[in-house]
Coordinates of C-alpha atoms in Angstrom, one line a residue:
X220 CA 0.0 0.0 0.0
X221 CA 1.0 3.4 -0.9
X222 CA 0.2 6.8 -0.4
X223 CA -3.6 7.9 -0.7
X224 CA -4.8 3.9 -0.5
X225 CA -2.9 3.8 3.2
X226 CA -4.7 7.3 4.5
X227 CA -8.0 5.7 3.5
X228 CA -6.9 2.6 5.4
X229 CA -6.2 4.7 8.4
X230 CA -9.1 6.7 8.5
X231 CA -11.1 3.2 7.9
X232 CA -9.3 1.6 10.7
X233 CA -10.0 4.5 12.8
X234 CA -13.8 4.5 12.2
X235 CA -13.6 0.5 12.9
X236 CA -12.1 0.6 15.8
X237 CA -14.2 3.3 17.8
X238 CA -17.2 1.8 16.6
X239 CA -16.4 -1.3 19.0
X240 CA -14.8 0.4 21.5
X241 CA -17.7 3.4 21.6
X242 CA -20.3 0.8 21.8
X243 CA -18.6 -1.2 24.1
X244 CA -18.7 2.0 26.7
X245 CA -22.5 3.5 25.9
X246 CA -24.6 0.4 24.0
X247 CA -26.7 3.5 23.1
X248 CA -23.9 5.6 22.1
X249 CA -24.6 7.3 18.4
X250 CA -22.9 5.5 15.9
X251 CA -23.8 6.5 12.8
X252 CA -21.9 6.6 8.9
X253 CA -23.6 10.1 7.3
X254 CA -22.8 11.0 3.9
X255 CA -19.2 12.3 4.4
X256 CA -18.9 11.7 8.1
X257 CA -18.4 9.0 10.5
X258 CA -19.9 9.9 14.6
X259 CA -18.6 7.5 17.0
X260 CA -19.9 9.2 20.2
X261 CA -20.1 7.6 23.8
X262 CA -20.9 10.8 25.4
X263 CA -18.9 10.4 28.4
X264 CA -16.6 11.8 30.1
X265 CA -12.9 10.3 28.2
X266 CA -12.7 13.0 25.4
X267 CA -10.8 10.3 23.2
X268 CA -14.3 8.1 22.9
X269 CA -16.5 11.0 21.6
X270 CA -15.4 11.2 17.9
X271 CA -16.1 12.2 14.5
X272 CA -14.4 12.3 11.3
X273 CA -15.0 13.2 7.4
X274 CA -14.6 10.5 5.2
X275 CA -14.8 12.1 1.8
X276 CA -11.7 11.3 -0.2
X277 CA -10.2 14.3 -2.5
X278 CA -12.8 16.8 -0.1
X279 CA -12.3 19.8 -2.3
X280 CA -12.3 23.7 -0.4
X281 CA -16.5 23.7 -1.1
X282 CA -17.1 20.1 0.3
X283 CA -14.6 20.3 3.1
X284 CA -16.7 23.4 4.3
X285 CA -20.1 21.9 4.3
X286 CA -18.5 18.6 6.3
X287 CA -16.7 21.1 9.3
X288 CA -20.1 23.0 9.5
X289 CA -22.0 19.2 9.9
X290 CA -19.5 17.8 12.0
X291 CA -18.9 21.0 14.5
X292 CA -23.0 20.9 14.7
X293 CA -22.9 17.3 15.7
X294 CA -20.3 18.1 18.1
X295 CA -21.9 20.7 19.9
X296 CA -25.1 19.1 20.2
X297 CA -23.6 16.6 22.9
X298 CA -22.9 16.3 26.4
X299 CA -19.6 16.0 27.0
X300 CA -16.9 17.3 24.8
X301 CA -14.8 15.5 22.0
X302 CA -12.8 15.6 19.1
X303 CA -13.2 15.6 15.2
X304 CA -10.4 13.6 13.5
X305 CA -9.6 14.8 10.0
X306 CA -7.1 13.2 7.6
X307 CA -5.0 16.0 6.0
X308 CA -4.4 13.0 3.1
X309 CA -8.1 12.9 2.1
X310 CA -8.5 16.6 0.6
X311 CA -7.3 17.9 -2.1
X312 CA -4.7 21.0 -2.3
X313 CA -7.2 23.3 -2.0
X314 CA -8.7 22.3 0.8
X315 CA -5.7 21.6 2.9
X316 CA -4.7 25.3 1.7
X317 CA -7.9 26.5 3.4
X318 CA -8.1 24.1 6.3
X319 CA -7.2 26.4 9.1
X320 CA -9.7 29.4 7.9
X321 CA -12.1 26.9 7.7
X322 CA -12.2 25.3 10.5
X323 CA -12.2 28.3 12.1
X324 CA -15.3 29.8 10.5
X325 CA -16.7 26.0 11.4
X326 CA -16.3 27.2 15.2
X327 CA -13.6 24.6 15.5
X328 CA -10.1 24.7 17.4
X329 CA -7.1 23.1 16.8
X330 CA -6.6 20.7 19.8
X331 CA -3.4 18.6 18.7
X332 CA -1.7 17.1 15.9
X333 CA -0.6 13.4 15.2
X334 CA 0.1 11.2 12.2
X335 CA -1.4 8.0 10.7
X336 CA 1.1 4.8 11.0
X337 CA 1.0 1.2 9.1
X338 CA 3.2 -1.4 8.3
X339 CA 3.2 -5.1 7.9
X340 CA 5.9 -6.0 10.3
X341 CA 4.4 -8.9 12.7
X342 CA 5.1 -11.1 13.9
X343 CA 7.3 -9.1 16.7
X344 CA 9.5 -10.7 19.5
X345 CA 8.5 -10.9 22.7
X346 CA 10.3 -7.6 24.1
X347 CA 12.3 -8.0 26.7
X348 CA 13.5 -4.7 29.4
X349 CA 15.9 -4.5 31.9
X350 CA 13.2 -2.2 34.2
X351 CA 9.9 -3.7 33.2
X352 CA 7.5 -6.7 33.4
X353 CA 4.4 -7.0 31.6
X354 CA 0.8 -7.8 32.6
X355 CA -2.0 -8.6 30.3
X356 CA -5.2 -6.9 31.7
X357 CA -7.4 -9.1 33.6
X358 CA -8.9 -7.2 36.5
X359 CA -10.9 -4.2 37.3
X360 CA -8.1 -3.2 39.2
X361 CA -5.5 -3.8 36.5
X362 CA -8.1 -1.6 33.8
X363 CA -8.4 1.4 36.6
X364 CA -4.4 1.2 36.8
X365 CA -4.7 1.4 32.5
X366 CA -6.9 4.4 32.9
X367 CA -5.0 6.1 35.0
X368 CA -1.9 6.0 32.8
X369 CA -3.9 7.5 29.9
X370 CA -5.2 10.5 31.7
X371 CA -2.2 11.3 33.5
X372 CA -0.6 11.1 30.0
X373 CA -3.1 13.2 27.9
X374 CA -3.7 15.5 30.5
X375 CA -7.5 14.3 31.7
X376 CA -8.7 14.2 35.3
X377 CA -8.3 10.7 37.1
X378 CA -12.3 9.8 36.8
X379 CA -12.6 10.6 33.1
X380 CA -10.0 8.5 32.3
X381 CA -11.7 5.7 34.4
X382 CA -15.4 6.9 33.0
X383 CA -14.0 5.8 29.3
X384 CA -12.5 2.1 31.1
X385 CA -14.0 1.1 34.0
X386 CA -17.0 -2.0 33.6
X387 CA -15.3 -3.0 30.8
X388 CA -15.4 -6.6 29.9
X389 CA -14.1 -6.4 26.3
X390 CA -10.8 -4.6 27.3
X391 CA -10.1 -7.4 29.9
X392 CA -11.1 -10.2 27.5
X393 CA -11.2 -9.2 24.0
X394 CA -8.0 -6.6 23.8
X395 CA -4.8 -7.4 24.4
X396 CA -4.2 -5.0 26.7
X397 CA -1.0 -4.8 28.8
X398 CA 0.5 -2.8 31.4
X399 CA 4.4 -2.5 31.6
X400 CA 5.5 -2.5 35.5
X401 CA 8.2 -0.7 37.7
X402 CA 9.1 -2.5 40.8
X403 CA 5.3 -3.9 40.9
X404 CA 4.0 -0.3 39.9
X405 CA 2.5 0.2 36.4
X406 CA 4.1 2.9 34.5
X407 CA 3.3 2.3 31.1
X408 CA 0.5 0.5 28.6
X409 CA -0.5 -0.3 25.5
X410 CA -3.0 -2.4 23.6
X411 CA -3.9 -4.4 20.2
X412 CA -7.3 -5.3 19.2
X413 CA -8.2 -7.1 15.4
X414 CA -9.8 -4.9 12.8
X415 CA -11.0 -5.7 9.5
X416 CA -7.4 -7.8 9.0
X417 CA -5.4 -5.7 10.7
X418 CA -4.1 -5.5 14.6
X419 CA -4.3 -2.3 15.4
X420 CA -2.8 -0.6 18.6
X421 CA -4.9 1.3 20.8
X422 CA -4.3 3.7 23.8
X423 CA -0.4 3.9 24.7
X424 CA 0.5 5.9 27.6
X425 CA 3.8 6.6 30.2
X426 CA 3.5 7.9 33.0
X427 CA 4.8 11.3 32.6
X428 CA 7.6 10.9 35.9
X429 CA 8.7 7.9 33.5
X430 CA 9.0 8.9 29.8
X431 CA 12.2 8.9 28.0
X432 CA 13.1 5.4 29.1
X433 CA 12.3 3.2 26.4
X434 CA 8.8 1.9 28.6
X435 CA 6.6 2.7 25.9
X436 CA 8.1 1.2 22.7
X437 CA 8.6 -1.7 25.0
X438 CA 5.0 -2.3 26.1
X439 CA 3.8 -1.7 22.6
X440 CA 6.0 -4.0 21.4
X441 CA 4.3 -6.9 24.3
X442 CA 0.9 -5.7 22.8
X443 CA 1.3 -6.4 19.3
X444 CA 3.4 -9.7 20.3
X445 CA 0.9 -11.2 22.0
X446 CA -1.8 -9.7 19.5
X447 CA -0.2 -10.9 16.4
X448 CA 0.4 -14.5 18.3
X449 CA -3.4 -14.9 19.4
X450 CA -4.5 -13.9 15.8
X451 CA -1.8 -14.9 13.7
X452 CA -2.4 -10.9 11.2
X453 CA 1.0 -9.6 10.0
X454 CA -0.7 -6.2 9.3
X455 CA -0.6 -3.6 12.3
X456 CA -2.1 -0.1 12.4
X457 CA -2.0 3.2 14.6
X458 CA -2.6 7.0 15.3
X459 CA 0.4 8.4 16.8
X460 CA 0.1 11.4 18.9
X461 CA 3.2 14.3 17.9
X462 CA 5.2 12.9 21.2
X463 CA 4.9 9.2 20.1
X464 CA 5.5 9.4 16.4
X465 CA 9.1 8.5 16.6
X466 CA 8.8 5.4 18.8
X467 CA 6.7 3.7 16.1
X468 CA 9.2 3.8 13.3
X469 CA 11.9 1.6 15.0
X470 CA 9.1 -1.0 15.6
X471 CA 8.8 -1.3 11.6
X472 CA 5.1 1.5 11.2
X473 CA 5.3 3.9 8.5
X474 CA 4.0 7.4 8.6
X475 CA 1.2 8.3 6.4
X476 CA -1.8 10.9 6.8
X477 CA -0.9 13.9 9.3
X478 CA -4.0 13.6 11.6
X479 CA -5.6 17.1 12.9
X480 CA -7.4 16.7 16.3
X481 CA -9.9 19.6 16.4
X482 CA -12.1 20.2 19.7
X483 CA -15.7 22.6 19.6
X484 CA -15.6 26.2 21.0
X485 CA -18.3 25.9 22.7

């Protein structure tokens, strides 16, 4: 795969993946694929489970207009706050000339960046680090532990972090999720789950008193070990946030779409 063919692929995977992992939080949550525009939205409290994104492919300056207008209404029409994902790769020059003005005029704000990543590169050893041993996820207490990593790492209070986790019986049974641990304390995570052929990785966080020490690559690496081993793919996916992007590279992902995380002004 090459160029536009692996930015659909991501945006695909992305609209995949939340659709399980939405409805696996709210049942009720509104899941819907509109003509340019994919809503995944739990409506709770972890920003990162309330979603939408455009779909179009080759969105021209008009088109890319009318789908921020749609998608900011949908936005502001909820409960909690969220974020639209939007795939530079999918407009055309024009509109990526004209992004910024328009998704001001939208009422949207430019939240964070990050960058679409592919590759087929399982199976992966079993990682081995001289600090760390690895957990799969397997209790209530080991998911509160994973939720806590996350918000500490993106910057969200303790409870919305556990709001998006906590009940969960498909991230102790059907995602290979893993914590890495310090000394018995977890400090890092990450986690694979299949999608439509792929193994796609899901949610990887340090805690911030422990970045810079390899924990993250390394827990990544357990994920999509023991992913690729319990479902034999040799395809893996991600979104990588600006701060991970070049951990995923020395694992064997390529970069493809930049990825444009914009939140509601109201």
């Amino acid at each position: 795969m090459t160029g536009l063919t692996e930015s659909i692929e991501s945006m695909e995977q992305l609209a995949t993946v939340w659709r399980a992992l939405v409805l696996d939080r709210e049942p009720r949550a509104d899941v819907r694929d509109l003509p340019g525009v994919a809503v995944r939205w739990a409506d709770c409290r972890f920003a990162f489970w309330n979603c939408v994104t455009l779909t179009d492919v080759g969105a021209d300056a008009v088109l890319l207009e009318r789908r921020l207008t749609q998608a900011a209404d949908i936005m502001r029409a909820k409960k909690h706050p969220g974020f639209l994902w939007l795939f530079e790769d999918l407009l055309d020059g024009g509109a990526r000339a004209g992004l910024a003005e328009a998704a001001e005029r939208a009422g949207l704000q430019h939240a964070f960046a990050g960058t679409g990543m592919a590759g087929n590169l399982l199976p992966v050893p079993d990682p081995v680090h001289p600090d760390l041993t690895f957990a799969r996820v397997s209790t209530d207490e080991q998911l509160r532990a994973y939720a806590d990593l996350n918000a500490r790492a993106y910057g969200f209070p303790l409870e919305d972090g556990r709001d998006g986790l906590l009940g969960s019986a498909l991230w102790k049974t059907g995602v290979h999720a893993y914590l890495g641990l310090r000394d018995g304390v977890p400090v890092t995570c990450a986690a694979t789950l299949e999608a439509e052929g792929r193994l796609f990785v899901v949610l990887v966080a340090t805690d911030p008193a422990w970045e810079r020490r390899g924990y993250g690559e390394a827990v990544t690496r357990k994920a999509l070990h023991e992913g690729g081993r319990a479902t034999g793919l040799t395809r893996a996916t991600l979104h990588a946030t600006a701060a991970g992007a070049p951990v995923y590279p020395r694992i064997g992902f390529e970069p493809n779409s930049p990825v444009h995380f914009y939140g509601s002004k109201s």
